[in-house]
Amino acid sequence: MKKPQTVGIRELAAHLGMAISTVSRAMNDRSEVSPETRARILAEAARLGYRPNQSGRSLRSGSTKAIALTMRTDIGRTMSGETFFMALSEGLQSTLANVGYDLMILPCASNQDENEFLYRAVDRRLADGFIISNVQRIDPRIDYLRKWHMPFVALGSSETEGNYAALDLDFAGVARTSVQRLVAQGHRRILLGLTAQETNNNYVFLSGFRQGLEEAGVGFDDRFVLRLHDRISGGYELGSALLAMDDQPTAVLLIQETMAMGLYQRLDEAGLQAGRDLAVIGFRENPVCRYLSPSLTSFRIDLKQYGARLGEMVIAELDGAAESSNRADPIRELWPMELVPGNSDGQSVIR
């Protein structure tokens, strides 16, 4: 006798012409699905003989013993040799392993909706907790995770309201320190290179930059703030824009240090040199930039320790969720960075 064909959630979603996540939310009576849509889905499920995957449900309702780190892929940065997440993951995985958890990395392609990507992962209960990166100024993912009581840590600060755990680098402090250093060397026209993304670190970095100028008694000029792609080509574009200015800046501060490689190239084409004709400071001491000449002034962070601290915070959130009646307030922490002087900003000619 021929075994009847099982209709699962994928087949049901395909039949209805809907996303699997929409069908899943309807089956679980989530509020994001309208009553009309849910009724239609349930009716078709009954008619087609839909059978849920009980083993999958069991896994999702229980502990996965995994923590998911969501990250946006970026081919431009990958091709430049960016290793931030790999270095951070070493410390993160080591800490999680101490309590029997594994790290799962969920890469979101650059052409995917980052919010929907996270929502699907949460709906499917892929992990017991989440770490979200590429944090936006107002980030809907934070509200979603809190709504469904999913333990998480934001790897970056946000202006999204609420009480939630977040770990971030001290972007404002780095910007202020850099401005103080450049002003002390006599610079007054300082160009700020931000990224084109709407991540909150751009706004925090800009705020620290403005505060540093104000403390030094230097006026802010929005002509000297550029938004560029956070890759080598963005630095090249910044160099071209700088050279085209009538009142050229004498110093540059970069939120993404790999842009310095493109900037150096553009300066070289113009017969100029960082550290001699233009002061340059990058954000993080990055192995990718180690062979730049002159050496790039930047700020040091031990990414393994940073990742380990991130792991500790995730574990604290898991413990807090298990003991909700006794849980402490989520941790908000800024990670300090240490100035590493190079030769890219020390001998510039002030014009």
GROMACS .gro file of N, CA and C in nm, residues 75-76 114 169 175 177 218 240 258-259 273 287 324:
model
   39
   75ILE      N    1   3.092   4.167   0.100
   75ILE     CA    2   3.199   4.117   0.014
   75ILE      C    3   3.316   4.214   0.008
   76GLY      N    4   3.285   4.345   0.006
   76GLY     CA    5   3.391   4.445  -0.003
   76GLY      C    6   3.485   4.437   0.115
  114GLU      N    7   1.756   4.255   0.694
  114GLU     CA    8   1.821   4.212   0.817
  114GLU      C    9   1.720   4.185   0.928
  169LEU      N   10   3.196   4.916   2.161
  169LEU     CA   11   3.325   4.983   2.170
  169LEU      C   12   3.300   5.131   2.199
  175ALA      N   13   3.670   5.908   1.927
  175ALA     CA   14   3.658   6.031   1.847
  175ALA      C   15   3.709   6.152   1.924
  177THR      N   16   3.922   6.161   2.181
  177THR     CA   17   4.068   6.151   2.200
  177THR      C   18   4.142   6.188   2.071
  218VAL      N   19   3.695   7.462   1.870
  218VAL     CA   20   3.701   7.461   1.723
  218VAL      C   21   3.559   7.444   1.670
  240SER      N   22   3.970   6.161  -0.291
  240SER     CA   23   3.935   6.244  -0.408
  240SER      C   24   3.850   6.362  -0.366
  258THR      N   25   4.012   5.038   0.751
  258THR     CA   26   4.055   4.983   0.622
  258THR      C   27   4.041   5.086   0.509
  259MET      N   28   3.961   5.191   0.531
  259MET     CA   29   3.952   5.298   0.432
  259MET      C   30   4.085   5.370   0.415
  273GLN      N   31   5.159   6.247   0.092
  273GLN     CA   32   5.185   6.135   0.182
  273GLN      C   33   5.118   6.160   0.317
  287PRO      N   34   4.501   4.413   1.180
  287PRO     CA   35   4.611   4.343   1.113
  287PRO      C   36   4.616   4.369   0.963
  324SER      N   37   1.356   3.457   3.622
  324SER     CA   38   1.297   3.587   3.592
  324SER      C   39   1.254   3.664   3.717
   0.00000   0.00000   0.00000
